mmCIF file of C-alpha atoms and ligand atoms in Angstrom:
data_model
loop_
_atom_site.group_PDB
_atom_site.id
_atom_site.type_symbol
_atom_site.label_atom_id
_atom_site.label_comp_id
_atom_site.label_asym_id
_atom_site.label_seq_id
_atom_site.Cartn_x
_atom_site.Cartn_y
_atom_site.Cartn_z
ATOM 1 C CA MET V 1 11.362 10.455 18.198
ATOM 2 C CA ALA V 2 13.099 12.568 15.895
ATOM 3 C CA GLN V 3 12.566 15.937 13.872
ATOM 4 C CA ASN V 4 11.860 18.690 16.604
ATOM 5 C CA GLY V 5 10.574 16.145 19.043
ATOM 6 C CA LYS V 6 7.935 15.146 16.633
ATOM 7 C CA PRO V 7 7.520 11.407 15.830
ATOM 8 C CA THR V 8 8.297 10.522 12.057
ATOM 9 C CA VAL V 9 6.393 8.608 9.533
ATOM 10 C CA ILE V 10 7.442 7.468 6.097
ATOM 11 C CA ILE V 11 4.786 7.405 3.424
ATOM 12 C CA THR V 12 5.299 5.983 0.146
ATOM 13 C CA GLY V 13 3.724 7.612 -2.898
ATOM 14 C CA ALA V 14 2.779 10.759 -0.951
ATOM 15 C CA SER V 15 2.759 12.838 -4.095
ATOM 16 C CA SER V 16 -0.956 12.369 -4.963
ATOM 17 C CA GLY V 17 -4.288 10.828 -3.720
ATOM 18 C CA VAL V 18 -4.521 8.750 -0.668
ATOM 19 C CA GLY V 19 -0.760 9.254 0.218
ATOM 20 C CA LEU V 20 -0.869 13.025 -0.033
ATOM 21 C CA TYR V 21 -4.069 13.417 1.966
ATOM 22 C CA THR V 22 -2.638 11.080 4.576
ATOM 23 C CA ALA V 23 0.433 13.233 4.808
ATOM 24 C CA LYS V 24 -1.524 16.229 5.349
ATOM 25 C CA ALA V 25 -3.497 14.569 8.108
ATOM 26 C CA MET V 26 -0.443 13.163 9.830
ATOM 27 C CA ALA V 27 1.096 16.562 9.774
ATOM 28 C CA ASN V 28 -2.138 17.920 11.447
ATOM 29 C CA LYS V 29 -1.674 15.405 14.186
ATOM 30 C CA GLY V 30 1.839 16.712 14.789
ATOM 31 C CA TRP V 31 3.870 14.196 12.885
ATOM 32 C CA HIS V 32 6.990 14.892 10.779
ATOM 33 C CA VAL V 33 6.321 13.200 7.172
ATOM 34 C CA VAL V 34 8.991 11.631 5.006
ATOM 35 C CA MET V 35 7.365 11.689 1.659
ATOM 36 C CA ALA V 36 9.061 8.786 -0.143
ATOM 37 C CA CYS V 37 8.229 9.760 -3.795
ATOM 38 C CA ARG V 38 9.654 9.054 -7.420
ATOM 39 C CA ASP V 39 9.050 12.647 -8.554
ATOM 40 C CA LEU V 40 10.541 15.163 -5.952
ATOM 41 C CA ALA V 41 9.317 18.158 -7.733
ATOM 42 C CA LYS V 42 5.963 16.966 -7.952
ATOM 43 C CA ALA V 43 5.961 15.921 -4.231
ATOM 44 C CA GLU V 44 7.063 19.384 -3.338
ATOM 45 C CA THR V 45 4.365 20.943 -5.251
ATOM 46 C CA ALA V 46 1.733 18.489 -4.010
ATOM 47 C CA ALA V 47 2.625 19.172 -0.452
ATOM 48 C CA GLN V 48 2.303 22.871 -0.811
ATOM 49 C CA SER V 49 -0.828 22.536 -2.689
ATOM 50 C CA VAL V 50 -2.668 20.922 0.223
ATOM 51 C CA GLY V 51 -0.993 23.179 2.795
ATOM 52 C CA ILE V 52 1.455 21.056 4.585
ATOM 53 C CA PRO V 53 3.723 23.313 6.643
ATOM 54 C CA LYS V 54 7.299 23.387 5.413
ATOM 55 C CA ASP V 55 8.808 22.198 8.600
ATOM 56 C CA SER V 56 6.282 19.045 8.864
ATOM 57 C CA TYR V 57 7.767 17.155 5.923
ATOM 58 C CA THR V 58 10.917 16.000 3.986
ATOM 59 C CA VAL V 59 10.914 14.604 0.517
ATOM 60 C CA ILE V 60 13.226 11.646 -0.245
ATOM 61 C CA HIS V 61 13.498 9.858 -3.561
ATOM 62 C CA ILE V 62 12.300 6.137 -4.017
ATOM 63 C CA ASP V 63 11.257 4.267 -7.159
ATOM 64 C CA LEU V 64 9.516 1.151 -5.656
ATOM 65 C CA GLY V 65 9.911 -0.296 -9.215
ATOM 66 C CA SER V 66 13.402 -0.781 -8.686
ATOM 67 C CA LEU V 67 14.884 -2.678 -5.868
ATOM 68 C CA ASP V 68 18.310 -0.753 -6.085
ATOM 69 C CA SER V 69 16.282 2.443 -5.624
ATOM 70 C CA VAL V 70 14.559 0.966 -2.478
ATOM 71 C CA ARG V 71 17.877 0.399 -1.030
ATOM 72 C CA GLN V 72 19.318 3.594 -1.803
ATOM 73 C CA PHE V 73 16.189 5.243 -0.198
ATOM 74 C CA VAL V 74 16.775 3.343 3.038
ATOM 75 C CA ASN V 75 20.348 4.522 3.033
ATOM 76 C CA ASN V 76 19.437 8.211 2.491
ATOM 77 C CA PHE V 77 16.684 7.954 5.121
ATOM 78 C CA ARG V 78 19.308 6.723 7.543
ATOM 79 C CA ALA V 79 21.732 9.372 6.565
ATOM 80 C CA SER V 80 19.165 12.031 7.442
ATOM 81 C CA GLY V 81 19.588 10.855 11.232
ATOM 82 C CA LYS V 82 15.674 10.669 11.784
ATOM 83 C CA SER V 83 14.255 7.797 13.817
ATOM 84 C CA LEU V 84 11.563 5.959 12.365
ATOM 85 C CA ASP V 85 8.259 5.700 14.227
ATOM 86 C CA ALA V 86 5.698 4.504 11.618
ATOM 87 C CA LEU V 87 5.723 3.367 7.966
ATOM 88 C CA LEU V 88 2.884 3.569 5.561
ATOM 89 C CA CYS V 89 3.114 1.348 2.338
ATOM 90 C CA ASN V 90 0.780 3.442 -0.008
ATOM 91 C CA ALA V 91 2.336 3.803 -3.518
ATOM 92 C CA ALA V 92 0.825 1.629 -6.167
ATOM 93 C CA ILE V 93 0.284 1.594 -9.960
ATOM 94 C CA TYR V 94 -2.720 0.257 -11.911
ATOM 95 C CA MET V 95 -2.475 -0.116 -15.487
ATOM 96 C CA PRO V 96 -5.435 -1.771 -16.893
ATOM 97 C CA LEU V 97 -5.019 -1.075 -20.531
ATOM 98 C CA ILE V 98 -1.515 -2.279 -21.360
ATOM 99 C CA LYS V 99 -1.212 -5.336 -23.572
ATOM 100 C CA GLU V 100 2.411 -6.420 -22.591
ATOM 101 C CA PRO V 101 3.980 -6.457 -19.137
ATOM 102 C CA LEU V 102 6.456 -3.523 -18.342
ATOM 103 C CA ARG V 103 9.647 -4.669 -16.364
ATOM 104 C CA SER V 104 11.699 -3.486 -13.503
ATOM 105 C CA PRO V 105 15.355 -3.170 -13.949
ATOM 106 C CA GLU V 106 15.604 -6.598 -12.451
ATOM 107 C CA GLY V 107 13.358 -7.951 -15.224
ATOM 108 C CA TYR V 108 10.371 -8.608 -12.851
ATOM 109 C CA GLU V 109 6.794 -7.608 -13.902
ATOM 110 C CA LEU V 110 6.366 -3.895 -12.859
ATOM 111 C CA THR V 111 3.037 -3.736 -11.249
ATOM 112 C CA MET V 112 3.845 -6.725 -8.751
ATOM 113 C CA THR V 113 7.241 -5.028 -8.369
ATOM 114 C CA THR V 114 6.003 -1.602 -7.527
ATOM 115 C CA ASN V 115 3.002 -2.553 -5.347
ATOM 116 C CA HIS V 116 4.334 -5.839 -3.616
ATOM 117 C CA LEU V 117 8.089 -6.585 -4.117
ATOM 118 C CA GLY V 118 9.411 -2.990 -3.491
ATOM 119 C CA HIS V 119 7.352 -2.682 -0.434
ATOM 120 C CA PHE V 120 8.398 -6.052 0.767
ATOM 121 C CA LEU V 121 11.922 -5.274 0.550
ATOM 122 C CA LEU V 122 11.363 -1.632 2.195
ATOM 123 C CA CYS V 123 9.389 -3.354 5.159
ATOM 124 C CA ASN V 124 12.132 -5.827 5.879
ATOM 125 C CA LEU V 125 14.965 -3.131 5.642
ATOM 126 C CA LEU V 126 13.045 -0.665 7.745
ATOM 127 C CA LEU V 127 11.991 -3.095 10.420
ATOM 128 C CA GLU V 128 15.294 -2.491 11.908
ATOM 129 C CA ASP V 129 14.777 1.143 12.217
ATOM 130 C CA LEU V 130 11.272 0.718 13.656
ATOM 131 C CA LYS V 131 12.774 -1.600 16.252
ATOM 132 C CA LYS V 132 15.338 1.025 17.219
ATOM 133 C CA SER V 133 12.565 3.619 17.659
ATOM 134 C CA THR V 134 11.803 4.571 21.339
ATOM 135 C CA TYR V 135 8.284 5.796 20.410
ATOM 136 C CA GLY V 136 5.915 3.966 22.469
ATOM 137 C CA ASP V 137 3.377 2.889 19.636
ATOM 138 C CA ARG V 138 5.023 1.902 16.519
ATOM 139 C CA ARG V 139 3.215 0.947 13.540
ATOM 140 C CA LEU V 140 3.739 -0.390 10.016
ATOM 141 C CA VAL V 141 0.619 0.009 7.721
ATOM 142 C CA ILE V 142 -0.064 -1.395 4.243
ATOM 143 C CA LEU V 143 -2.731 -0.109 2.062
ATOM 144 C CA GLY V 144 -5.347 -2.832 0.928
ATOM 145 C CA THR V 145 -8.229 -2.706 -1.317
ATOM 146 C CA VAL V 146 -11.743 -4.130 -1.775
ATOM 147 C CA THR V 147 -10.673 -5.668 -4.943
ATOM 148 C CA HIS V 148 -8.514 -8.155 -3.026
ATOM 149 C CA ASN V 149 -11.676 -9.748 -1.787
ATOM 150 C CA PRO V 150 -14.160 -11.890 -3.831
ATOM 151 C CA ASP V 151 -16.355 -12.096 -0.629
ATOM 152 C CA GLU V 152 -17.346 -8.342 -1.353
ATOM 153 C CA LEU V 153 -19.086 -6.812 -4.327
ATOM 154 C CA GLY V 154 -16.123 -4.913 -5.378
ATOM 155 C CA GLY V 155 -14.160 -8.055 -5.487
ATOM 156 C CA LYS V 156 -16.416 -10.082 -7.440
ATOM 157 C CA ILE V 157 -15.697 -8.264 -10.637
ATOM 158 C CA PRO V 158 -13.586 -10.423 -12.933
ATOM 159 C CA PRO V 159 -10.586 -11.014 -13.268
ATOM 160 C CA ARG V 160 -10.434 -12.055 -9.759
ATOM 161 C CA PRO V 161 -7.113 -12.380 -8.059
ATOM 162 C CA ASP V 162 -5.752 -15.720 -7.923
ATOM 163 C CA LEU V 163 -2.077 -16.201 -6.657
ATOM 164 C CA GLY V 164 -2.276 -20.081 -7.579
ATOM 165 C CA ASN V 165 0.450 -21.868 -6.014
ATOM 166 C CA LEU V 166 3.032 -18.832 -6.633
ATOM 167 C CA GLU V 167 4.434 -20.851 -9.680
ATOM 168 C CA GLY V 168 5.467 -17.721 -11.295
ATOM 169 C CA PHE V 169 7.483 -16.491 -8.227
ATOM 170 C CA ALA V 170 9.016 -19.940 -7.790
ATOM 171 C CA ASP V 171 10.199 -19.973 -11.375
ATOM 172 C CA GLY V 172 12.017 -16.674 -10.923
ATOM 173 C CA PHE V 173 9.416 -14.245 -12.211
ATOM 174 C CA LYS V 174 11.455 -13.103 -15.108
ATOM 175 C CA GLU V 175 10.644 -13.207 -18.701
ATOM 176 C CA PRO V 176 8.609 -14.951 -20.204
ATOM 177 C CA ILE V 177 6.952 -15.167 -16.731
ATOM 178 C CA SER V 178 4.850 -12.104 -15.794
ATOM 179 C CA MET V 179 2.152 -13.210 -13.415
ATOM 180 C CA ILE V 180 2.593 -14.729 -9.860
ATOM 181 C CA ASP V 181 0.604 -17.900 -10.970
ATOM 182 C CA GLY V 182 2.800 -18.307 -13.968
ATOM 183 C CA LYS V 183 -0.084 -17.822 -16.244
ATOM 184 C CA LYS V 184 -0.853 -15.384 -19.102
ATOM 185 C CA PHE V 185 -0.232 -11.514 -18.566
ATOM 186 C CA GLU V 186 -3.581 -9.765 -17.380
ATOM 187 C CA PRO V 187 -2.754 -6.366 -16.012
ATOM 188 C CA VAL V 188 -5.941 -5.963 -13.899
ATOM 189 C CA LYS V 189 -5.348 -9.213 -12.340
ATOM 190 C CA ALA V 190 -1.642 -8.222 -11.677
ATOM 191 C CA TYR V 191 -2.938 -5.250 -9.563
ATOM 192 C CA LYS V 192 -5.438 -7.300 -7.759
ATOM 193 C CA ASP V 193 -2.795 -10.167 -7.076
ATOM 194 C CA SER V 194 -0.468 -7.486 -5.699
ATOM 195 C CA LYS V 195 -2.939 -6.296 -3.291
ATOM 196 C CA VAL V 196 -3.435 -9.839 -2.033
ATOM 197 C CA CYS V 197 0.159 -9.979 -1.659
ATOM 198 C CA ASN V 198 0.099 -6.533 0.458
ATOM 199 C CA VAL V 199 -2.414 -8.308 2.962
ATOM 200 C CA LEU V 200 -0.507 -11.570 3.080
ATOM 201 C CA THR V 201 2.763 -9.450 3.792
ATOM 202 C CA MET V 202 0.948 -7.567 6.624
ATOM 203 C CA ARG V 203 -0.396 -10.763 8.274
ATOM 204 C CA GLU V 204 3.000 -12.594 7.968
ATOM 205 C CA LEU V 205 4.792 -9.453 9.395
ATOM 206 C CA HIS V 206 2.397 -9.709 12.305
ATOM 207 C CA ARG V 207 2.962 -13.478 12.865
ATOM 208 C CA ARG V 208 6.666 -13.153 12.688
ATOM 209 C CA TYR V 209 7.350 -9.849 14.577
ATOM 210 C CA HIS V 210 4.496 -8.549 16.605
ATOM 211 C CA ASP V 211 5.176 -10.444 19.713
ATOM 212 C CA VAL V 212 8.930 -10.023 19.609
ATOM 213 C CA THR V 213 9.022 -6.311 18.724
ATOM 214 C CA GLY V 214 5.544 -4.813 19.776
ATOM 215 C CA ILE V 215 5.244 -3.073 16.560
ATOM 216 C CA ALA V 216 1.709 -3.222 15.398
ATOM 217 C CA PHE V 217 1.093 -4.415 11.760
ATOM 218 C CA THR V 218 -2.153 -3.430 10.119
ATOM 219 C CA SER V 219 -3.944 -2.921 6.832
ATOM 220 C CA LEU V 220 -7.038 -1.195 5.629
ATOM 221 C CA TYR V 221 -9.511 -0.294 2.838
ATOM 222 C CA PRO V 222 -10.554 3.331 3.274
ATOM 223 C CA GLY V 223 -13.458 3.187 0.726
ATOM 224 C CA CYS V 224 -13.412 3.700 -3.219
ATOM 225 C CA VAL V 225 -11.392 6.912 -3.508
ATOM 226 C CA ALA V 226 -12.665 7.151 -7.058
ATOM 227 C CA GLU V 227 -11.030 10.596 -7.834
ATOM 228 C CA THR V 228 -7.573 9.801 -7.361
ATOM 229 C CA PRO V 229 -5.053 9.638 -10.220
ATOM 230 C CA LEU V 230 -4.727 5.773 -9.683
ATOM 231 C CA PHE V 231 -7.209 5.603 -12.650
ATOM 232 C CA ARG V 232 -5.326 7.888 -15.031
ATOM 233 C CA ASN V 233 -4.449 4.926 -17.169
ATOM 234 C CA HIS V 234 -7.980 3.920 -17.704
ATOM 235 C CA TYR V 235 -10.298 5.068 -20.511
ATOM 236 C CA PRO V 236 -11.496 8.767 -20.098
ATOM 237 C CA LEU V 237 -15.114 7.632 -20.054
ATOM 238 C CA PHE V 238 -14.282 5.186 -17.170
ATOM 239 C CA GLN V 239 -12.646 8.006 -15.140
ATOM 240 C CA LYS V 240 -15.815 10.154 -15.658
ATOM 241 C CA ILE V 241 -18.496 7.474 -14.894
ATOM 242 C CA PHE V 242 -16.515 5.633 -12.060
ATOM 243 C CA PRO V 243 -16.971 8.351 -9.304
ATOM 244 C CA LEU V 244 -20.671 8.724 -9.988
ATOM 245 C CA PHE V 245 -21.190 4.957 -9.991
ATOM 246 C CA GLN V 246 -19.354 4.677 -6.636
ATOM 247 C CA LYS V 247 -21.190 7.735 -5.282
ATOM 248 C CA TYR V 248 -24.726 6.976 -6.329
ATOM 249 C CA ILE V 249 -24.908 3.207 -6.905
ATOM 250 C CA THR V 250 -22.627 1.374 -4.623
ATOM 251 C CA GLY V 251 -22.213 3.999 -1.876
ATOM 252 C CA GLY V 252 -18.493 3.048 -1.707
ATOM 253 C CA TYR V 253 -17.186 6.440 -2.662
ATOM 254 C CA VAL V 254 -15.023 8.406 -0.188
ATOM 255 C CA SER V 255 -13.390 11.719 -0.995
ATOM 256 C CA GLN V 256 -9.598 11.918 -0.891
ATOM 257 C CA GLU V 257 -9.558 14.037 2.266
ATOM 258 C CA LEU V 258 -11.540 11.548 4.284
ATOM 259 C CA SER V 259 -9.539 8.686 2.997
ATOM 260 C CA GLY V 260 -6.416 10.332 4.136
ATOM 261 C CA GLU V 261 -8.033 11.132 7.583
ATOM 262 C CA ARG V 262 -8.912 7.348 7.850
ATOM 263 C CA VAL V 263 -5.486 6.151 6.968
ATOM 264 C CA ALA V 264 -3.847 8.751 9.311
ATOM 265 C CA SER V 265 -6.155 7.243 12.171
ATOM 266 C CA VAL V 266 -4.842 3.762 11.479
ATOM 267 C CA ILE V 267 -1.392 5.017 11.664
ATOM 268 C CA ALA V 268 -1.664 7.028 14.864
ATOM 269 C CA ASP V 269 -4.999 6.790 16.849
ATOM 270 C CA PRO V 270 -4.910 4.548 20.008
ATOM 271 C CA GLU V 271 -8.281 2.724 18.824
ATOM 272 C CA TYR V 272 -6.354 1.227 15.727
ATOM 273 C CA LYS V 273 -3.605 -0.414 17.774
ATOM 274 C CA GLN V 274 -4.685 -3.953 17.220
ATOM 275 C CA SER V 275 -1.765 -5.769 15.224
ATOM 276 C CA GLY V 276 -2.876 -8.101 12.291
ATOM 277 C CA ALA V 277 -6.083 -6.258 11.806
ATOM 278 C CA TYR V 278 -7.511 -5.192 8.514
ATOM 279 C CA TRP V 279 -9.869 -2.028 8.987
ATOM 280 C CA SER V 280 -12.718 -1.285 7.017
ATOM 281 C CA TRP V 281 -15.652 1.151 7.109
ATOM 282 C CA GLY V 282 -19.344 0.345 6.850
ATOM 283 C CA ASN V 283 -21.338 1.717 3.843
ATOM 284 C CA ARG V 284 -18.246 3.816 3.519
ATOM 285 C CA GLN V 285 -19.331 7.213 2.132
ATOM 286 C CA LYS V 286 -20.302 9.068 5.306
ATOM 287 C CA LYS V 287 -17.607 10.590 7.541
ATOM 288 C CA ASP V 288 -19.242 9.397 10.679
ATOM 289 C CA ARG V 289 -19.347 5.620 9.587
ATOM 290 C CA LYS V 290 -17.715 3.356 12.159
ATOM 291 C CA SER V 291 -14.660 1.169 11.348
ATOM 292 C CA PHE V 292 -14.521 -2.395 11.972
ATOM 293 C CA VAL V 293 -11.964 -5.123 11.760
ATOM 294 C CA GLN V 294 -12.936 -7.096 8.607
ATOM 295 C CA LYS V 295 -12.189 -10.539 7.634
ATOM 296 C CA VAL V 296 -9.785 -10.786 4.627
ATOM 297 C CA SER V 297 -10.355 -12.955 1.668
ATOM 298 C CA PRO V 298 -9.816 -16.667 1.850
ATOM 299 C CA GLN V 299 -6.399 -16.227 -0.021
ATOM 300 C CA ALA V 300 -5.249 -13.485 2.004
ATOM 301 C CA ARG V 301 -5.902 -15.426 5.370
ATOM 302 C CA ASP V 302 -4.202 -18.644 4.141
ATOM 303 C CA ASP V 303 -1.332 -18.848 6.596
ATOM 304 C CA GLU V 304 0.579 -21.588 4.370
ATOM 305 C CA LYS V 305 0.378 -19.127 1.316
ATOM 306 C CA ALA V 306 1.665 -16.111 3.447
ATOM 307 C CA GLU V 307 4.748 -18.148 4.552
ATOM 308 C CA LYS V 308 5.462 -19.167 1.084
ATOM 309 C CA LEU V 309 4.919 -15.791 -0.255
ATOM 310 C CA TRP V 310 7.272 -14.497 2.299
ATOM 311 C CA ASP V 311 10.085 -16.966 1.349
ATOM 312 C CA LEU V 312 9.778 -16.709 -2.402
ATOM 313 C CA SER V 313 9.612 -12.697 -2.131
ATOM 314 C CA ALA V 314 12.643 -12.787 -0.042
ATOM 315 C CA LYS V 315 14.500 -14.644 -2.600
ATOM 316 C CA LEU V 316 13.520 -12.418 -5.425
ATOM 317 C CA VAL V 317 14.507 -9.292 -3.646
ATOM 318 C CA GLY V 318 17.728 -10.923 -2.505
ATOM 319 C CA ILE V 319 17.299 -10.943 1.251
ATOM 320 C CA ALA V 320 17.029 -14.640 1.627
HETATM 321 N N1 NAP N 1 -8.276 5.013 -5.233
HETATM 322 C C1 NAP N 1 -8.839 4.000 -4.644
HETATM 323 O O1 NAP N 1 -10.172 3.898 -4.740
HETATM 324 C C2 NAP N 1 -8.279 3.111 -3.793
HETATM 325 C C3 NAP N 1 -9.011 2.277 -2.966
HETATM 326 C C4 NAP N 1 -8.370 1.336 -2.019
HETATM 327 C C5 NAP N 1 -7.034 1.219 -1.836
HETATM 328 N N2 NAP N 1 -6.346 2.135 -2.660
HETATM 329 C C6 NAP N 1 -4.735 2.067 -2.472
HETATM 330 O O2 NAP N 1 -4.488 3.254 -2.111
HETATM 331 C C7 NAP N 1 -2.997 3.466 -2.467
HETATM 332 C C8 NAP N 1 -2.927 4.716 -3.114
HETATM 333 O O3 NAP N 1 -3.581 4.843 -4.394
HETATM 334 P P1 NAP N 1 -4.342 6.168 -4.912
HETATM 335 O O4 NAP N 1 -5.579 5.990 -5.289
HETATM 336 O O5 NAP N 1 -4.069 7.375 -4.006
HETATM 337 O O6 NAP N 1 -3.485 6.423 -6.249
HETATM 338 P P2 NAP N 1 -2.512 7.550 -6.763
HETATM 339 O O7 NAP N 1 -3.149 8.872 -6.644
HETATM 340 O O8 NAP N 1 -2.269 7.102 -8.205
HETATM 341 O O9 NAP N 1 -1.248 7.506 -5.969
HETATM 342 C C9 NAP N 1 -0.201 6.461 -6.029
HETATM 343 C C10 NAP N 1 1.030 7.123 -5.624
HETATM 344 O O10 NAP N 1 2.103 6.152 -5.746
HETATM 345 C C11 NAP N 1 3.259 6.666 -6.405
HETATM 346 N N3 NAP N 1 3.780 5.727 -7.152
HETATM 347 C C12 NAP N 1 3.657 5.010 -8.250
HETATM 348 N N4 NAP N 1 4.596 4.307 -8.610
HETATM 349 C C13 NAP N 1 5.695 4.446 -7.896
HETATM 350 C C14 NAP N 1 6.975 4.125 -7.873
HETATM 351 N N5 NAP N 1 7.470 3.165 -8.763
HETATM 352 N N6 NAP N 1 7.767 4.387 -6.940
HETATM 353 C C15 NAP N 1 7.359 5.476 -5.908
HETATM 354 N N7 NAP N 1 6.030 5.830 -5.891
HETATM 355 C C16 NAP N 1 5.195 5.369 -6.812
HETATM 356 C C17 NAP N 1 2.557 7.759 -7.195
HETATM 357 O O11 NAP N 1 3.745 8.717 -7.538
HETATM 358 P P3 NAP N 1 3.480 9.600 -8.774
HETATM 359 O O12 NAP N 1 2.718 10.858 -8.151
HETATM 360 O O13 NAP N 1 4.944 9.966 -9.256
HETATM 361 O O14 NAP N 1 2.704 8.910 -10.027
HETATM 362 C C18 NAP N 1 1.526 8.357 -6.303
HETATM 363 O O15 NAP N 1 2.133 9.150 -5.416
HETATM 364 C C19 NAP N 1 -2.685 2.301 -3.311
HETATM 365 O O16 NAP N 1 -2.050 1.312 -2.542
HETATM 366 C C20 NAP N 1 -4.029 1.602 -3.824
HETATM 367 O O17 NAP N 1 -3.946 0.402 -4.109
HETATM 368 C C21 NAP N 1 -6.891 3.038 -3.526
#
């Protein structure tokens, strides 16, 4: 327990969309929120725009697309003297239209670095802080998505995620390699692959650390939050049609506000305590839809792959 007797949660990417509304919902639940964001001024304006009280949040800089920045964030967080009671790995980029891969300062492909490797390093470093917390119900939550799972309609649309045998990671993941399976660069697949890695990471954290630490590790798909800026790099026409399609055809649409409330429940409510679970909501639009623990995709429930991903990711981020 830290700030004014309130428990503290770190939320990555709290400057917009799901992360921002989760920050709001967590503040409403009486938590102190550390908004881990790459644009401090934007985060501050965003917090005020949704009415988060000034004494309920702190903004600390992180660029998940840079491993040095992740390390610096952890140092800055520790220097703040707060204890850590929950961590939400939420930030992500989706750049469906780029033709060539962008690179992190380390030379790794940027979507996989931001969405998976940066969070993988953050989780490993902050595990120590979560272990030290005296809060009774510590949780580490990583955002998943339906597109990780070809067993669901939203996951059937090509290109489907495929981590292969992680050849790209095994070969160092630097130029000319840009995909985890070592194959040709495909930006949409890079996003979906990274989200499979998020679920595998959650499951491997659970396997390695739940029994020994008591920390609950979970993931979730809150529904299709079709109006967040995640789709800002898509064609303008797509951005117009996608929410309507999700509202009236698939029924998968949820508002940003509702997605934030769902994520906050998974972080803090007693009924979402089950470690290793991936939470989902039945035909997702309605607020009163019941949540359930959903089976993850065949790749995401492959224990051997989870272990191999862990080992290779640890090497790439320099903690092996
Ligand atoms: N939207 C959906 O339908 C949906 C569905 C299921 C799951 N999700 C998941 O929900 C999460 C949030 O997505 P969203 O829809 O809320 O998208 P969003 O509105 O674009 O929010 C993404 C957040 O991540 C931050 N971010 C991006 N790159 C970063 C970096 N290098 N370092 C630090 N922060 C960075 C962004 O910061 P800036 O404000 O500076 O850009 C923003 O705050 C993602 O994990 C996504 O996979 C989304």
